[in-house]
């Protein structure tokens, strides 16, 4: 993650949706400050409860968006809405299905070709969540995409492209500047470092003034087959950090040295 602030909702625990299938959510709630931040917690709870109450077959991107839309329209003010990206990952078959509700599309970096591959060339998508109580998110607006083991994905909120310069207030980062840098990334680098490399690059070329909340996550299939691999995710909480240190310590003690 690059940065997560008040109005951006994300859920990258890869919630299970069947064998080798996971769902992640990226969203951007309208507005700023306390009001927008307060919307985030009930939406996160709703998504967790939805996964607990529905069969895994029902958990399609368009179904989840329809349920989120109902929650927004029935429980929040009319002026509040959320752009959202629901991504269903199938890491066994290297296939994804996603639905954009007014949200920026994901980027896919093909390391072999050294270029960004368009995932959604037909520009499928739907209205943001909360725009209309009668809106239904249709399966024909889902986007399907096959990927390679080493393809690198980036999901983000629109604040990424709203980073300006404190020295030149009318200047904002250009897409081609960012995209050229992405294609220069080394596939031997750890995916976890990519958001930080991108942040450093943006600052080095003079864009140091974000005008909106922003979020960026880098996602790549883990192809490691060794049994001595430890993967986990924690929140920025001191207790979780301490617990993780204990777990890593126990893992290292139990792992044979080869």
PDB file of C-alpha atoms in Angstrom:
ATOM      1  CA  UNK A   1       0.000   0.000   0.000  1.00  0.00           C
ATOM      2  CA  UNK A   2       1.213   3.490  -0.780  1.00  0.00           C
ATOM      3  CA  UNK A   3      -1.085   5.547   1.412  1.00  0.00           C
ATOM      4  CA  UNK A   4      -4.539   5.098   2.894  1.00  0.00           C
ATOM      5  CA  UNK A   5      -6.348   8.181   4.124  1.00  0.00           C
ATOM      6  CA  UNK A   6      -9.764   9.284   5.286  1.00  0.00           C
ATOM      7  CA  UNK A   7     -12.075   8.543   2.383  1.00  0.00           C
ATOM      8  CA  UNK A   8     -10.447   5.558   0.685  1.00  0.00           C
ATOM      9  CA  UNK A   9     -11.842   2.124   1.473  1.00  0.00           C
ATOM     10  CA  UNK A  10      -9.740  -0.932   0.740  1.00  0.00           C
ATOM     11  CA  UNK A  11      -9.902  -4.559   1.667  1.00  0.00           C
ATOM     12  CA  UNK A  12      -6.899  -6.560   0.579  1.00  0.00           C
ATOM     13  CA  UNK A  13      -7.233  -9.535   2.875  1.00  0.00           C
ATOM     14  CA  UNK A  14      -8.187 -11.490  -0.252  1.00  0.00           C
ATOM     15  CA  UNK A  15     -11.449 -12.733   1.181  1.00  0.00           C
ATOM     16  CA  UNK A  16     -12.026 -16.374   0.167  1.00  0.00           C
ATOM     17  CA  UNK A  17     -14.573 -17.035  -2.580  1.00  0.00           C
ATOM     18  CA  UNK A  18     -13.950 -20.715  -3.363  1.00  0.00           C
ATOM     19  CA  UNK A  19     -11.008 -22.932  -4.156  1.00  0.00           C
ATOM     20  CA  UNK A  20      -8.008 -20.744  -5.070  1.00  0.00           C
ATOM     21  CA  UNK A  21     -10.438 -17.825  -5.555  1.00  0.00           C
ATOM     22  CA  UNK A  22     -10.307 -14.564  -3.608  1.00  0.00           C
ATOM     23  CA  UNK A  23     -11.999 -11.187  -3.743  1.00  0.00           C
ATOM     24  CA  UNK A  24     -10.450  -7.803  -3.019  1.00  0.00           C
ATOM     25  CA  UNK A  25     -12.110  -4.400  -2.891  1.00  0.00           C
ATOM     26  CA  UNK A  26     -10.811  -0.917  -3.683  1.00  0.00           C
ATOM     27  CA  UNK A  27     -13.127   2.025  -3.131  1.00  0.00           C
ATOM     28  CA  UNK A  28     -13.113   5.797  -2.850  1.00  0.00           C
ATOM     29  CA  UNK A  29     -15.890   7.356  -0.775  1.00  0.00           C
ATOM     30  CA  UNK A  30     -16.926  10.833  -1.886  1.00  0.00           C
ATOM     31  CA  UNK A  31     -15.829  13.795   0.170  1.00  0.00           C
ATOM     32  CA  UNK A  32     -13.110  14.317   2.722  1.00  0.00           C
ATOM     33  CA  UNK A  33     -12.692  14.503   6.468  1.00  0.00           C
ATOM     34  CA  UNK A  34     -14.664  12.920   9.292  1.00  0.00           C
ATOM     35  CA  UNK A  35     -17.944  12.485   7.409  1.00  0.00           C
ATOM     36  CA  UNK A  36     -16.351  10.416   4.644  1.00  0.00           C
ATOM     37  CA  UNK A  37     -14.207   8.473   7.120  1.00  0.00           C
ATOM     38  CA  UNK A  38     -17.248   7.516   9.192  1.00  0.00           C
ATOM     39  CA  UNK A  39     -18.805   5.859   6.143  1.00  0.00           C
ATOM     40  CA  UNK A  40     -15.839   3.551   5.790  1.00  0.00           C
ATOM     41  CA  UNK A  41     -16.284   1.407   8.914  1.00  0.00           C
ATOM     42  CA  UNK A  42     -19.895   0.275   8.295  1.00  0.00           C
ATOM     43  CA  UNK A  43     -19.051  -0.491   4.664  1.00  0.00           C
ATOM     44  CA  UNK A  44     -16.115  -2.664   5.754  1.00  0.00           C
ATOM     45  CA  UNK A  45     -18.326  -4.481   8.259  1.00  0.00           C
ATOM     46  CA  UNK A  46     -21.028  -4.982   5.649  1.00  0.00           C
ATOM     47  CA  UNK A  47     -18.577  -6.590   3.212  1.00  0.00           C
ATOM     48  CA  UNK A  48     -17.334  -8.984   5.915  1.00  0.00           C
ATOM     49  CA  UNK A  49     -20.919  -9.886   6.874  1.00  0.00           C
ATOM     50  CA  UNK A  50     -21.860 -10.372   3.225  1.00  0.00           C
ATOM     51  CA  UNK A  51     -19.088 -12.922   2.812  1.00  0.00           C
ATOM     52  CA  UNK A  52     -20.210 -14.718   5.953  1.00  0.00           C
ATOM     53  CA  UNK A  53     -23.877 -14.893   4.893  1.00  0.00           C
ATOM     54  CA  UNK A  54     -23.659 -15.708   1.177  1.00  0.00           C
ATOM     55  CA  UNK A  55     -22.608 -18.842  -0.650  1.00  0.00           C
ATOM     56  CA  UNK A  56     -19.307 -18.507  -2.461  1.00  0.00           C
ATOM     57  CA  UNK A  57     -21.090 -19.008  -5.814  1.00  0.00           C
ATOM     58  CA  UNK A  58     -23.068 -15.790  -5.222  1.00  0.00           C
ATOM     59  CA  UNK A  59     -19.990 -13.704  -4.568  1.00  0.00           C
ATOM     60  CA  UNK A  60     -19.562 -12.239  -8.028  1.00  0.00           C
ATOM     61  CA  UNK A  61     -18.347  -8.653  -8.517  1.00  0.00           C
ATOM     62  CA  UNK A  62     -21.698  -7.423  -9.887  1.00  0.00           C
ATOM     63  CA  UNK A  63     -23.655  -9.066  -7.030  1.00  0.00           C
ATOM     64  CA  UNK A  64     -21.425  -7.471  -4.380  1.00  0.00           C
ATOM     65  CA  UNK A  65     -21.765  -4.044  -6.001  1.00  0.00           C
ATOM     66  CA  UNK A  66     -25.562  -4.369  -6.117  1.00  0.00           C
ATOM     67  CA  UNK A  67     -25.612  -5.144  -2.390  1.00  0.00           C
ATOM     68  CA  UNK A  68     -23.262  -2.244  -1.630  1.00  0.00           C
ATOM     69  CA  UNK A  69     -25.485   0.070  -3.658  1.00  0.00           C
ATOM     70  CA  UNK A  70     -28.522  -0.962  -1.602  1.00  0.00           C
ATOM     71  CA  UNK A  71     -26.641  -0.226   1.615  1.00  0.00           C
ATOM     72  CA  UNK A  72     -25.527   3.209   0.407  1.00  0.00           C
ATOM     73  CA  UNK A  73     -28.945   4.250  -0.895  1.00  0.00           C
ATOM     74  CA  UNK A  74     -30.824   3.031   2.185  1.00  0.00           C
ATOM     75  CA  UNK A  75     -28.445   4.138   4.933  1.00  0.00           C
ATOM     76  CA  UNK A  76     -26.406   7.151   3.805  1.00  0.00           C
ATOM     77  CA  UNK A  77     -27.170  10.684   2.686  1.00  0.00           C
ATOM     78  CA  UNK A  78     -28.100  11.196  -0.964  1.00  0.00           C
ATOM     79  CA  UNK A  79     -24.934  13.200  -1.538  1.00  0.00           C
ATOM     80  CA  UNK A  80     -22.682  10.304  -0.505  1.00  0.00           C
ATOM     81  CA  UNK A  81     -21.461   7.752  -3.008  1.00  0.00           C
ATOM     82  CA  UNK A  82     -18.440   5.538  -3.639  1.00  0.00           C
ATOM     83  CA  UNK A  83     -16.482   4.616  -6.726  1.00  0.00           C
ATOM     84  CA  UNK A  84     -15.534   0.991  -6.341  1.00  0.00           C
ATOM     85  CA  UNK A  85     -13.568  -1.841  -7.916  1.00  0.00           C
ATOM     86  CA  UNK A  86     -14.455  -5.442  -7.025  1.00  0.00           C
ATOM     87  CA  UNK A  87     -11.864  -7.989  -8.175  1.00  0.00           C
ATOM     88  CA  UNK A  88     -12.371 -11.764  -8.182  1.00  0.00           C
ATOM     89  CA  UNK A  89      -9.016 -13.534  -8.461  1.00  0.00           C
ATOM     90  CA  UNK A  90      -8.568 -17.146  -9.574  1.00  0.00           C
ATOM     91  CA  UNK A  91      -4.887 -17.812  -8.951  1.00  0.00           C
ATOM     92  CA  UNK A  92      -5.076 -21.459  -9.982  1.00  0.00           C
ATOM     93  CA  UNK A  93      -6.339 -20.698 -13.504  1.00  0.00           C
ATOM     94  CA  UNK A  94      -4.688 -17.261 -13.793  1.00  0.00           C
ATOM     95  CA  UNK A  95      -8.005 -15.577 -14.444  1.00  0.00           C
ATOM     96  CA  UNK A  96      -9.687 -12.540 -12.942  1.00  0.00           C
ATOM     97  CA  UNK A  97     -13.130 -10.994 -13.118  1.00  0.00           C
ATOM     98  CA  UNK A  98     -13.677  -7.426 -12.020  1.00  0.00           C
ATOM     99  CA  UNK A  99     -16.318  -4.735 -12.141  1.00  0.00           C
ATOM    100  CA  UNK A 100     -15.678  -1.020 -11.996  1.00  0.00           C
ATOM    101  CA  UNK A 101     -18.347   1.214 -10.504  1.00  0.00           C
ATOM    102  CA  UNK A 102     -17.013   4.544 -11.771  1.00  0.00           C
ATOM    103  CA  UNK A 103     -13.522   3.656 -10.568  1.00  0.00           C
ATOM    104  CA  UNK A 104     -10.151   3.829 -12.399  1.00  0.00           C
ATOM    105  CA  UNK A 105      -9.291   0.561 -14.118  1.00  0.00           C
ATOM    106  CA  UNK A 106      -6.494  -1.656 -12.854  1.00  0.00           C
ATOM    107  CA  UNK A 107      -3.186  -1.660 -14.680  1.00  0.00           C
ATOM    108  CA  UNK A 108      -1.417  -4.859 -15.747  1.00  0.00           C
ATOM    109  CA  UNK A 109       2.329  -4.783 -16.340  1.00  0.00           C
ATOM    110  CA  UNK A 110       3.592  -7.582 -18.594  1.00  0.00           C
ATOM    111  CA  UNK A 111       7.273  -7.896 -17.679  1.00  0.00           C
ATOM    112  CA  UNK A 112       8.088 -10.073 -20.694  1.00  0.00           C
ATOM    113  CA  UNK A 113       6.802  -7.490 -23.180  1.00  0.00           C
ATOM    114  CA  UNK A 114       7.793  -4.530 -21.012  1.00  0.00           C
ATOM    115  CA  UNK A 115       4.467  -2.819 -21.499  1.00  0.00           C
ATOM    116  CA  UNK A 116       1.141  -2.146 -19.825  1.00  0.00           C
ATOM    117  CA  UNK A 117      -1.617  -4.436 -21.094  1.00  0.00           C
ATOM    118  CA  UNK A 118      -5.149  -2.966 -21.367  1.00  0.00           C
ATOM    119  CA  UNK A 119      -7.441  -5.045 -19.166  1.00  0.00           C
ATOM    120  CA  UNK A 120     -10.648  -3.247 -20.084  1.00  0.00           C
ATOM    121  CA  UNK A 121     -10.288  -2.080 -23.727  1.00  0.00           C
ATOM    122  CA  UNK A 122     -14.088  -1.879 -24.166  1.00  0.00           C
ATOM    123  CA  UNK A 123     -14.362   0.446 -21.146  1.00  0.00           C
ATOM    124  CA  UNK A 124     -17.046  -1.629 -19.448  1.00  0.00           C
ATOM    125  CA  UNK A 125     -18.303  -0.348 -16.148  1.00  0.00           C
ATOM    126  CA  UNK A 126     -21.219   1.039 -14.182  1.00  0.00           C
ATOM    127  CA  UNK A 127     -22.335   3.984 -12.087  1.00  0.00           C
ATOM    128  CA  UNK A 128     -20.676   4.599  -8.720  1.00  0.00           C
ATOM    129  CA  UNK A 129     -22.277   2.938  -5.716  1.00  0.00           C
ATOM    130  CA  UNK A 130     -24.999   5.104  -4.157  1.00  0.00           C
ATOM    131  CA  UNK A 131     -25.964   7.074  -7.286  1.00  0.00           C
ATOM    132  CA  UNK A 132     -29.349   5.436  -7.786  1.00  0.00           C
ATOM    133  CA  UNK A 133     -31.445   3.056  -5.622  1.00  0.00           C
ATOM    134  CA  UNK A 134     -32.749   1.336  -8.766  1.00  0.00           C
ATOM    135  CA  UNK A 135     -29.331   0.628 -10.213  1.00  0.00           C
ATOM    136  CA  UNK A 136     -28.477  -3.048 -10.734  1.00  0.00           C
ATOM    137  CA  UNK A 137     -24.932  -4.067 -11.580  1.00  0.00           C
ATOM    138  CA  UNK A 138     -25.119  -6.480 -14.504  1.00  0.00           C
ATOM    139  CA  UNK A 139     -22.807  -9.432 -15.196  1.00  0.00           C
ATOM    140  CA  UNK A 140     -22.294  -8.293 -18.791  1.00  0.00           C
ATOM    141  CA  UNK A 141     -20.402  -5.297 -17.413  1.00  0.00           C
ATOM    142  CA  UNK A 142     -17.921  -7.546 -15.619  1.00  0.00           C
ATOM    143  CA  UNK A 143     -14.453  -7.610 -17.183  1.00  0.00           C
ATOM    144  CA  UNK A 144     -12.625 -10.941 -17.572  1.00  0.00           C
ATOM    145  CA  UNK A 145      -8.885 -11.215 -18.088  1.00  0.00           C
ATOM    146  CA  UNK A 146      -6.322 -14.028 -18.288  1.00  0.00           C
ATOM    147  CA  UNK A 147      -2.881 -13.285 -16.880  1.00  0.00           C
ATOM    148  CA  UNK A 148       0.589 -14.795 -16.675  1.00  0.00           C
ATOM    149  CA  UNK A 149       2.276 -15.970 -13.498  1.00  0.00           C
ATOM    150  CA  UNK A 150       4.625 -12.996 -13.418  1.00  0.00           C
ATOM    151  CA  UNK A 151       2.199 -10.246 -14.459  1.00  0.00           C
ATOM    152  CA  UNK A 152       2.091  -7.308 -12.067  1.00  0.00           C
ATOM    153  CA  UNK A 153      -1.155  -5.506 -11.244  1.00  0.00           C
ATOM    154  CA  UNK A 154      -1.720  -2.053  -9.804  1.00  0.00           C
ATOM    155  CA  UNK A 155      -5.014  -0.871  -8.330  1.00  0.00           C
ATOM    156  CA  UNK A 156      -5.430   2.695  -7.134  1.00  0.00           C
ATOM    157  CA  UNK A 157      -7.809   5.542  -6.420  1.00  0.00           C
ATOM    158  CA  UNK A 158      -7.994   8.651  -8.609  1.00  0.00           C
ATOM    159  CA  UNK A 159      -5.975  10.639  -6.079  1.00  0.00           C
ATOM    160  CA  UNK A 160      -2.873   9.083  -7.643  1.00  0.00           C
ATOM    161  CA  UNK A 161      -3.331  11.236 -10.742  1.00  0.00           C
ATOM    162  CA  UNK A 162      -4.183  14.330  -8.685  1.00  0.00           C
ATOM    163  CA  UNK A 163      -0.718  14.745  -7.192  1.00  0.00           C
ATOM    164  CA  UNK A 164       0.473  18.256  -7.897  1.00  0.00           C
ATOM    165  CA  UNK A 165       3.560  20.339  -7.316  1.00  0.00           C
ATOM    166  CA  UNK A 166       3.936  22.787  -4.434  1.00  0.00           C
ATOM    167  CA  UNK A 167       6.350  24.763  -6.612  1.00  0.00           C
ATOM    168  CA  UNK A 168       4.057  24.801  -9.673  1.00  0.00           C
ATOM    169  CA  UNK A 169       0.433  24.678  -8.400  1.00  0.00           C
ATOM    170  CA  UNK A 170      -1.064  24.289 -11.887  1.00  0.00           C
ATOM    171  CA  UNK A 171       1.073  21.245 -12.683  1.00  0.00           C
ATOM    172  CA  UNK A 172      -0.041  17.639 -12.080  1.00  0.00           C
ATOM    173  CA  UNK A 173       1.580  14.325 -12.829  1.00  0.00           C
ATOM    174  CA  UNK A 174       0.964  13.082 -16.363  1.00  0.00           C
ATOM    175  CA  UNK A 175      -0.202   9.538 -17.131  1.00  0.00           C
ATOM    176  CA  UNK A 176       2.642   8.938 -19.571  1.00  0.00           C
ATOM    177  CA  UNK A 177       5.233   9.895 -16.918  1.00  0.00           C
ATOM    178  CA  UNK A 178       3.806   7.368 -14.468  1.00  0.00           C
ATOM    179  CA  UNK A 179       3.262   4.647 -17.068  1.00  0.00           C
ATOM    180  CA  UNK A 180       6.792   4.982 -18.452  1.00  0.00           C
ATOM    181  CA  UNK A 181       8.170   4.489 -14.950  1.00  0.00           C
ATOM    182  CA  UNK A 182       5.990   1.422 -14.339  1.00  0.00           C
ATOM    183  CA  UNK A 183       7.322  -0.292 -17.444  1.00  0.00           C
ATOM    184  CA  UNK A 184      10.877   0.303 -16.193  1.00  0.00           C
ATOM    185  CA  UNK A 185      10.319  -1.673 -12.972  1.00  0.00           C
ATOM    186  CA  UNK A 186      12.426  -4.779 -12.480  1.00  0.00           C
ATOM    187  CA  UNK A 187      10.539  -8.065 -12.184  1.00  0.00           C
ATOM    188  CA  UNK A 188      13.170  -9.291  -9.704  1.00  0.00           C
ATOM    189  CA  UNK A 189      12.083  -6.640  -7.202  1.00  0.00           C
ATOM    190  CA  UNK A 190       9.735  -7.652  -4.404  1.00  0.00           C
ATOM    191  CA  UNK A 191       6.179  -6.570  -5.184  1.00  0.00           C
ATOM    192  CA  UNK A 192       5.842  -5.108  -1.690  1.00  0.00           C
ATOM    193  CA  UNK A 193       8.423  -2.441  -2.595  1.00  0.00           C
ATOM    194  CA  UNK A 194       6.693  -1.212  -5.760  1.00  0.00           C
ATOM    195  CA  UNK A 195       4.326   1.331  -4.146  1.00  0.00           C
ATOM    196  CA  UNK A 196       7.290   2.874  -2.309  1.00  0.00           C
ATOM    197  CA  UNK A 197       9.386   2.991  -5.485  1.00  0.00           C
ATOM    198  CA  UNK A 198       6.498   4.718  -7.250  1.00  0.00           C
ATOM    199  CA  UNK A 199       6.085   7.218  -4.408  1.00  0.00           C
ATOM    200  CA  UNK A 200       9.795   8.040  -4.478  1.00  0.00           C
ATOM    201  CA  UNK A 201       9.735   8.466  -8.256  1.00  0.00           C
ATOM    202  CA  UNK A 202       6.755  10.850  -8.078  1.00  0.00           C
ATOM    203  CA  UNK A 203       8.491  12.949  -5.434  1.00  0.00           C
ATOM    204  CA  UNK A 204      11.801  12.989  -7.341  1.00  0.00           C
ATOM    205  CA  UNK A 205      10.197  14.449 -10.477  1.00  0.00           C
ATOM    206  CA  UNK A 206       8.710  17.273  -8.428  1.00  0.00           C
ATOM    207  CA  UNK A 207       5.174  16.159  -7.593  1.00  0.00           C
ATOM    208  CA  UNK A 208       4.956  16.484  -3.838  1.00  0.00           C
ATOM    209  CA  UNK A 209       1.473  17.868  -3.158  1.00  0.00           C
ATOM    210  CA  UNK A 210      -1.429  15.349  -3.122  1.00  0.00           C
ATOM    211  CA  UNK A 211      -4.739  17.165  -3.504  1.00  0.00           C
ATOM    212  CA  UNK A 212      -6.881  14.138  -2.681  1.00  0.00           C
ATOM    213  CA  UNK A 213      -6.779  11.004  -0.556  1.00  0.00           C
ATOM    214  CA  UNK A 214      -4.977   8.290  -2.445  1.00  0.00           C
ATOM    215  CA  UNK A 215      -4.328   4.586  -2.335  1.00  0.00           C
ATOM    216  CA  UNK A 216      -2.141   2.303  -4.431  1.00  0.00           C
ATOM    217  CA  UNK A 217      -1.605  -1.424  -4.109  1.00  0.00           C
ATOM    218  CA  UNK A 218       0.640  -3.745  -6.123  1.00  0.00           C
ATOM    219  CA  UNK A 219      -0.617  -7.319  -6.615  1.00  0.00           C
ATOM    220  CA  UNK A 220       1.240 -10.283  -8.058  1.00  0.00           C
ATOM    221  CA  UNK A 221       0.729 -14.020  -7.933  1.00  0.00           C
ATOM    222  CA  UNK A 222       2.951 -15.803  -5.462  1.00  0.00           C
ATOM    223  CA  UNK A 223       4.521 -18.724  -7.319  1.00  0.00           C
ATOM    224  CA  UNK A 224       6.819 -19.818  -4.493  1.00  0.00           C
ATOM    225  CA  UNK A 225       6.464 -23.537  -3.849  1.00  0.00           C
ATOM    226  CA  UNK A 226       8.867 -23.930  -0.962  1.00  0.00           C
ATOM    227  CA  UNK A 227       7.356 -24.999   2.342  1.00  0.00           C
ATOM    228  CA  UNK A 228       9.620 -22.534   4.123  1.00  0.00           C
ATOM    229  CA  UNK A 229       7.635 -19.506   2.978  1.00  0.00           C
ATOM    230  CA  UNK A 230       5.765 -17.373   5.500  1.00  0.00           C
ATOM    231  CA  UNK A 231       3.131 -14.960   4.178  1.00  0.00           C
ATOM    232  CA  UNK A 232       0.866 -12.747   6.220  1.00  0.00           C
ATOM    233  CA  UNK A 233      -0.680  -9.288   6.368  1.00  0.00           C
ATOM    234  CA  UNK A 234      -1.118  -7.033   9.373  1.00  0.00           C
ATOM    235  CA  UNK A 235      -2.596  -3.629  10.067  1.00  0.00           C
ATOM    236  CA  UNK A 236      -0.535  -0.693  11.315  1.00  0.00           C
ATOM    237  CA  UNK A 237      -1.107  -1.552  14.958  1.00  0.00           C
ATOM    238  CA  UNK A 238       1.625  -2.035  17.571  1.00  0.00           C
ATOM    239  CA  UNK A 239      -0.046  -5.100  19.115  1.00  0.00           C
ATOM    240  CA  UNK A 240      -0.412  -6.791  15.736  1.00  0.00           C
ATOM    241  CA  UNK A 241       3.210  -5.965  14.972  1.00  0.00           C
ATOM    242  CA  UNK A 242       4.395  -7.554  18.216  1.00  0.00           C
ATOM    243  CA  UNK A 243       2.259 -10.638  17.624  1.00  0.00           C
ATOM    244  CA  UNK A 244       3.664 -10.939  14.119  1.00  0.00           C
ATOM    245  CA  UNK A 245       7.230 -10.829  15.429  1.00  0.00           C
ATOM    246  CA  UNK A 246       6.396 -13.722  17.758  1.00  0.00           C
ATOM    247  CA  UNK A 247       4.843 -15.705  14.901  1.00  0.00           C
ATOM    248  CA  UNK A 248       7.834 -15.122  12.627  1.00  0.00           C
ATOM    249  CA  UNK A 249      10.168 -16.180  15.452  1.00  0.00           C
ATOM    250  CA  UNK A 250       8.228 -19.422  15.961  1.00  0.00           C
ATOM    251  CA  UNK A 251       8.160 -20.054  12.206  1.00  0.00           C
ATOM    252  CA  UNK A 252      11.939 -19.663  11.904  1.00  0.00           C
ATOM    253  CA  UNK A 253      12.535 -22.003  14.814  1.00  0.00           C
ATOM    254  CA  UNK A 254      10.280 -24.653  13.265  1.00  0.00           C
ATOM    255  CA  UNK A 255      11.717 -24.328   9.735  1.00  0.00           C
ATOM    256  CA  UNK A 256      14.538 -26.712   8.820  1.00  0.00           C
ATOM    257  CA  UNK A 257      17.691 -25.065   7.532  1.00  0.00           C
ATOM    258  CA  UNK A 258      18.554 -26.281   4.047  1.00  0.00           C
TER     259      UNK A 258
END
